[in-house]
């Protein structure tokens, strides 16, 4: 079946009539095309921070679990993911299978010895970090470094992280960095990383610098807020005080980042998968305009990954809704149709 969709295309809201010519949209009529949905058209959703393929931290990558998690994303309208860190190297079909989202990944995480989840990632040593990150980015386009971990842990030195940034950029890649400590966030910005992941406890004074250097923030707000609710019930200790303080300030940080001109991407981080709508709603509740909150999971994220939106020649991904989802974000849970690679998948 040749797919045809029409309606008001976001972000601009102009009326379009699109046909799927294989995996590309065209405005030229295609013979025997079937109109599958008409309404408000959103470029296929993106989860820009997700780790599919493992059930628990430290578990090896499981191919059947990977498929399950990707199908959960697709059922939520997610047609592309970025996975800054995987439990192992993915199978060849990852990112290209017709029944699973497009995918970008950074391979296994890179961390310091004694930090991060046991069994996950590589710990190459500071003297080999830049070389290892560049080798990963050469394979996949991305590398991911854990800049900080537990309270009191040594953060990656800024000169080491800057060398990793330079090495990754030299091979045409991008570097994502996990940080949830103020010191790690400051080092990530000073080093000029491409993507700050989580960014909890980041000094808001650094946001203008991030915007000027085209750095993005993926705040994973919904999962941090869910963890905050659980953490409040725990006995008092330094870890609880750190998390409650940082997580409580995180919604305001995400809103301030958008206000400063930082590109904010929507990401859900952990289980269960297929919760991108929760992240969009969390961003809007934090103070982002609904337009920008939805863009963080659609056109803004797709542009960052090099994917055009709803225009001739663009990849044929779309989610169609009965009315403008920006007016009621709850509508994101009820699409009329989901199109991936020119095929209706929901």
Coordinates of N, CA, C and O in Angstrom, one line a residue, residues 36-132:
X36 N -4.5 7.4 4.6 CA -4.6 6.7 5.8 C -5.0 7.5 7.0 O -5.5 7.0 8.0
X37 N -4.7 8.8 6.9 CA -5.1 9.7 8.0 C -5.1 11.2 7.5 O -4.3 11.6 6.7
X38 N -6.0 12.0 8.1 CA -6.0 13.4 7.9 C -6.2 14.1 9.2 O -7.1 13.7 10.0
X39 N -5.4 15.1 9.4 CA -5.6 15.9 10.7 C -4.4 16.8 10.9 O -4.0 17.6 10.0
X40 N -3.7 16.6 12.1 CA -2.5 17.4 12.4 C -1.3 16.5 12.3 O -1.3 15.4 13.0
X41 N -0.4 16.8 11.5 CA 0.8 16.0 11.2 C 2.0 16.4 12.0 O 2.4 17.6 11.9
X42 N 2.6 15.5 12.7 CA 3.8 15.8 13.5 C 4.9 14.9 12.9 O 4.7 13.7 12.7
X43 N 6.1 15.5 12.6 CA 7.2 14.7 12.2 C 7.5 13.6 13.2 O 7.3 13.8 14.4
X44 N 7.8 12.3 12.8 CA 7.9 11.2 13.7 C 8.6 11.5 14.9 O 9.7 12.2 14.9
X45 N 8.1 11.0 16.1 CA 8.7 11.4 17.4 C 10.1 10.8 17.5 O 10.4 9.8 16.9
X46 N 10.8 11.4 18.4 CA 12.2 11.0 18.7 C 12.4 10.9 20.2 O 12.0 11.8 21.0
X47 N 13.0 9.8 20.7 CA 13.4 9.6 22.0 C 15.0 9.8 22.0 O 15.7 8.9 21.5
X48 N 15.5 10.9 22.5 CA 16.9 11.2 22.3 C 17.8 10.7 23.4 O 19.0 11.0 23.3
X49 N 17.3 10.0 24.3 CA 18.1 9.4 25.4 C 17.4 8.2 25.9 O 16.5 8.2 26.8
X50 N 17.7 7.0 25.4 CA 17.1 5.8 25.8 C 18.1 4.6 25.7 O 19.0 4.7 24.8
X51 N 18.0 3.6 26.5 CA 18.9 2.5 26.6 C 18.2 1.2 26.5 O 18.1 0.5 27.4
X52 N 17.7 0.9 25.3 CA 17.0 -0.4 25.1 C 17.9 -1.6 25.1 O 19.1 -1.5 24.9
X53 N 17.3 -2.8 25.3 CA 18.0 -4.0 25.2 C 18.5 -4.7 26.4 O 19.1 -5.8 26.4
X54 N 18.3 -4.1 27.6 CA 18.6 -4.8 28.9 C 17.6 -4.4 29.9 O 17.0 -3.3 29.9
X55 N 17.3 -5.4 30.8 CA 16.2 -5.2 31.8 C 16.7 -4.5 33.0 O 16.0 -3.8 33.7
X56 N 18.0 -4.8 33.4 CA 18.5 -4.3 34.7 C 19.9 -3.8 34.4 O 20.7 -4.2 33.5
X57 N 20.4 -2.7 35.2 CA 21.7 -2.2 35.0 C 22.8 -3.3 35.2 O 22.7 -4.1 36.1
X58 N 23.7 -3.4 34.3 CA 24.7 -4.5 34.3 C 24.4 -5.7 33.5 O 25.3 -6.5 33.2
X59 N 23.1 -5.9 33.0 CA 22.8 -7.0 32.2 C 23.4 -6.9 30.8 O 23.5 -5.7 30.3
X60 N 23.7 -8.0 30.2 CA 24.2 -7.9 28.8 C 23.1 -7.5 27.8 O 21.9 -7.7 28.1
X61 N 23.5 -7.0 26.7 CA 22.5 -6.7 25.7 C 21.8 -8.0 25.2 O 22.4 -8.9 24.8
X62 N 20.5 -8.0 25.2 CA 19.7 -9.1 24.8 C 18.9 -8.7 23.5 O 18.1 -7.8 23.6
X63 N 19.1 -9.5 22.4 CA 18.5 -9.1 21.2 C 17.0 -9.1 21.2 O 16.3 -8.3 20.6
X64 N 16.4 -10.1 21.8 CA 15.0 -10.2 21.8 C 14.4 -9.1 22.7 O 13.4 -8.5 22.4
X65 N 15.1 -8.8 23.8 CA 14.6 -7.7 24.6 C 14.8 -6.3 23.9 O 13.9 -5.4 24.0
X66 N 15.8 -6.2 23.1 CA 16.0 -5.0 22.3 C 14.8 -4.8 21.3 O 14.3 -3.7 21.2
X67 N 14.4 -5.9 20.6 CA 13.3 -5.8 19.7 C 12.0 -5.4 20.5 O 11.2 -4.5 20.1
X68 N 11.8 -6.0 21.7 CA 10.6 -5.7 22.5 C 10.6 -4.2 22.9 O 9.6 -3.5 22.7
X69 N 11.8 -3.7 23.3 CA 11.8 -2.3 23.7 C 11.6 -1.3 22.6 O 10.9 -0.3 22.7
X70 N 12.2 -1.7 21.4 CA 12.0 -0.8 20.2 C 10.6 -0.8 19.8 O 10.1 0.2 19.3
X71 N 9.9 -1.9 19.9 CA 8.5 -2.0 19.5 C 7.6 -1.1 20.5 O 6.6 -0.5 20.1
X72 N 8.0 -1.1 21.7 CA 7.3 -0.2 22.7 C 7.5 1.2 22.3 O 6.6 2.0 22.4
X73 N 8.7 1.6 21.9 CA 8.9 3.0 21.5 C 8.0 3.3 20.2 O 7.4 4.3 20.2
X74 N 8.0 2.4 19.3 CA 7.3 2.6 18.1 C 5.8 2.7 18.3 O 5.1 3.5 17.7
X75 N 5.3 1.9 19.3 CA 3.9 2.0 19.6 C 3.5 3.4 20.2 O 2.4 3.8 20.1
X76 N 4.5 4.1 20.7 CA 4.3 5.4 21.3 C 4.5 6.5 20.2 O 4.4 7.7 20.6
X77 N 4.7 6.1 19.0 CA 4.9 7.1 17.9 C 6.4 7.5 17.7 O 6.7 8.4 16.9
X78 N 7.3 6.8 18.4 CA 8.7 7.1 18.3 C 9.3 6.4 17.0 O 9.3 5.2 17.0
X79 N 9.7 7.2 16.1 CA 10.2 6.6 14.8 C 11.7 6.7 14.7 O 12.3 6.3 13.8
X80 N 12.4 7.4 15.7 CA 13.8 7.5 15.8 C 14.3 7.6 17.2 O 13.6 8.2 18.1
X81 N 15.4 6.9 17.5 CA 16.0 7.0 18.9 C 17.4 7.4 18.8 O 18.1 7.1 17.8
X82 N 17.9 8.0 19.8 CA 19.4 8.1 20.0 C 19.7 7.4 21.4 O 19.0 7.7 22.4
X83 N 20.6 6.5 21.3 CA 20.9 5.7 22.5 C 22.4 6.1 22.9 O 23.3 5.4 22.4
X84 N 22.5 7.0 23.8 CA 23.9 7.4 24.2 C 24.4 6.4 25.3 O 24.4 6.7 26.5
X85 N 24.7 5.2 24.9 CA 25.1 4.2 25.8 C 24.2 3.0 25.6 O 23.0 3.0 25.7
X86 N 24.9 1.8 25.3 CA 24.2 0.5 25.1 C 24.9 -0.5 26.0 O 26.1 -0.4 26.2
X87 N 24.2 -1.6 26.3 CA 24.8 -2.7 27.1 C 25.7 -3.5 26.3 O 26.4 -4.4 26.8
X88 N 25.8 -3.3 25.0 CA 26.8 -4.0 24.1 C 26.6 -3.4 22.7 O 25.8 -2.6 22.5
X89 N 27.4 -3.9 21.8 CA 27.3 -3.5 20.4 C 26.0 -4.2 19.8 O 25.8 -5.4 20.0
X90 N 25.1 -3.4 19.2 CA 23.9 -3.9 18.7 C 24.0 -4.7 17.5 O 25.0 -4.7 16.8
X91 N 23.0 -5.5 17.2 CA 23.0 -6.4 16.0 C 22.9 -5.5 14.7 O 22.5 -4.3 14.8
X92 N 23.2 -6.1 13.5 CA 23.2 -5.3 12.3 C 21.9 -4.7 11.9 O 21.9 -3.7 11.2
X93 N 20.8 -5.3 12.4 CA 19.5 -4.7 12.0 C 19.1 -3.5 12.8 O 18.1 -2.8 12.4
X94 N 19.8 -3.2 13.9 CA 19.5 -2.1 14.7 C 19.5 -0.8 13.9 O 20.5 -0.4 13.3
X95 N 18.4 -0.1 13.9 CA 18.3 1.2 13.2 C 17.9 1.2 11.8 O 17.6 2.2 11.2
X96 N 17.9 -0.1 11.2 CA 17.5 -0.2 9.8 C 16.3 -1.2 9.6 O 15.8 -1.3 8.5
X97 N 16.0 -1.9 10.6 CA 14.9 -2.9 10.5 C 13.6 -2.1 10.2 O 13.3 -1.1 10.8
X98 N 12.7 -2.7 9.3 CA 11.5 -2.0 8.9 C 10.5 -1.8 10.0 O 9.6 -1.0 9.9
X99 N 10.6 -2.7 11.0 CA 9.6 -2.7 12.1 C 10.2 -2.1 13.4 O 9.6 -2.3 14.5
X100 N 11.2 -1.3 13.3 CA 11.8 -0.7 14.5 C 12.3 0.7 14.1 O 12.6 1.0 13.0
X101 N 12.4 1.6 15.1 CA 12.8 3.0 14.8 C 14.2 3.1 14.2 O 15.0 2.3 14.4
X102 N 14.4 4.2 13.5 CA 15.7 4.6 13.1 C 16.5 4.8 14.4 O 16.0 5.1 15.4
X103 N 17.8 4.6 14.3 CA 18.6 4.6 15.6 C 20.0 5.2 15.4 O 20.7 4.9 14.4
X104 N 20.4 6.0 16.3 CA 21.8 6.4 16.5 C 22.3 5.9 17.8 O 21.5 6.0 18.8
X105 N 23.5 5.5 17.9 CA 24.0 5.0 19.2 C 25.5 5.3 19.4 O 26.2 5.6 18.5
X106 N 25.9 5.3 20.7 CA 27.2 5.6 21.1 C 28.0 4.4 21.6 O 29.1 4.5 22.1
X107 N 27.4 3.2 21.3 CA 28.1 2.0 21.8 C 28.1 2.0 23.3 O 27.4 2.7 24.0
X108 N 28.9 1.1 23.9 CA 29.0 1.0 25.4 C 29.5 2.3 26.0 O 30.4 3.0 25.4
X109 N 29.1 2.7 27.2 CA 29.5 3.8 27.9 C 31.0 3.7 28.2 O 31.6 2.7 28.3
X110 N 31.7 4.9 28.4 CA 33.1 5.0 28.8 C 33.1 5.7 30.1 O 32.6 6.8 30.3
X111 N 33.7 5.0 31.1 CA 33.7 5.5 32.5 C 35.0 5.3 33.1 O 35.9 4.6 32.6
X112 N 35.2 5.9 34.3 CA 36.4 5.7 35.1 C 36.4 4.4 35.9 O 35.3 3.9 36.2
X113 N 37.5 3.9 36.2 CA 37.5 2.7 37.0 C 36.8 2.9 38.4 O 37.0 4.0 39.0
X114 N 36.0 1.9 38.8 CA 35.3 2.0 40.1 C 34.0 2.9 40.0 O 33.4 3.1 41.0
X115 N 33.7 3.3 38.8 CA 32.5 4.1 38.7 C 31.5 3.5 37.7 O 31.9 2.6 36.9
X116 N 30.3 3.9 37.7 CA 29.2 3.4 36.8 C 28.8 2.0 37.2 O 29.3 1.4 38.1
X117 N 27.8 1.5 36.5 CA 27.2 0.2 36.8 C 28.2 -0.9 36.4 O 28.7 -1.0 35.3
X118 N 28.4 -1.8 37.4 CA 29.3 -3.0 37.1 C 28.8 -3.8 36.0 O 27.6 -4.1 36.0
X119 N 29.6 -4.2 35.0 CA 29.2 -5.0 33.9 C 28.8 -4.2 32.7 O 28.6 -4.8 31.6
X120 N 28.6 -2.9 32.8 CA 28.3 -2.1 31.7 C 29.5 -1.2 31.3 O 30.2 -0.6 32.2
X121 N 29.7 -1.0 30.0 CA 30.6 -0.1 29.5 C 32.1 -0.5 29.6 O 32.4 -1.6 29.9
X122 N 33.0 0.4 29.2 CA 34.4 0.2 29.2 C 35.1 1.2 30.1 O 34.6 2.3 30.2
X123 N 36.2 0.9 30.6 CA 37.0 1.8 31.5 C 38.4 1.8 31.0 O 39.3 1.1 31.5
X124 N 38.7 2.6 30.0 CA 39.9 2.5 29.3 C 41.1 3.2 30.0 O 42.2 3.1 29.6
X125 N 40.8 4.0 31.1 CA 41.9 4.7 31.7 C 41.9 6.1 31.1 O 41.7 6.3 29.9
X126 N 42.3 7.1 31.9 CA 42.3 8.5 31.4 C 43.2 8.7 30.2 O 43.0 9.5 29.3
X127 N 44.4 8.0 30.2 CA 45.3 8.1 29.2 C 44.9 7.6 27.8 O 45.4 7.9 26.8
X128 N 43.9 6.7 27.9 CA 43.3 6.1 26.6 C 41.9 6.6 26.3 O 41.3 6.1 25.3
X129 N 41.4 7.5 27.1 CA 40.0 7.9 26.9 C 39.7 8.5 25.6 O 38.8 8.2 24.9
X130 N 40.5 9.5 25.2 CA 40.3 10.2 23.9 C 40.4 9.2 22.8 O 39.6 9.2 21.8
X131 N 41.4 8.4 22.8 CA 41.6 7.4 21.7 C 40.4 6.4 21.6 O 39.9 6.1 20.5
X132 N 39.9 6.0 22.8 CA 38.8 5.0 22.8 C 37.5 5.7 22.3 O 36.7 5.1 21.5

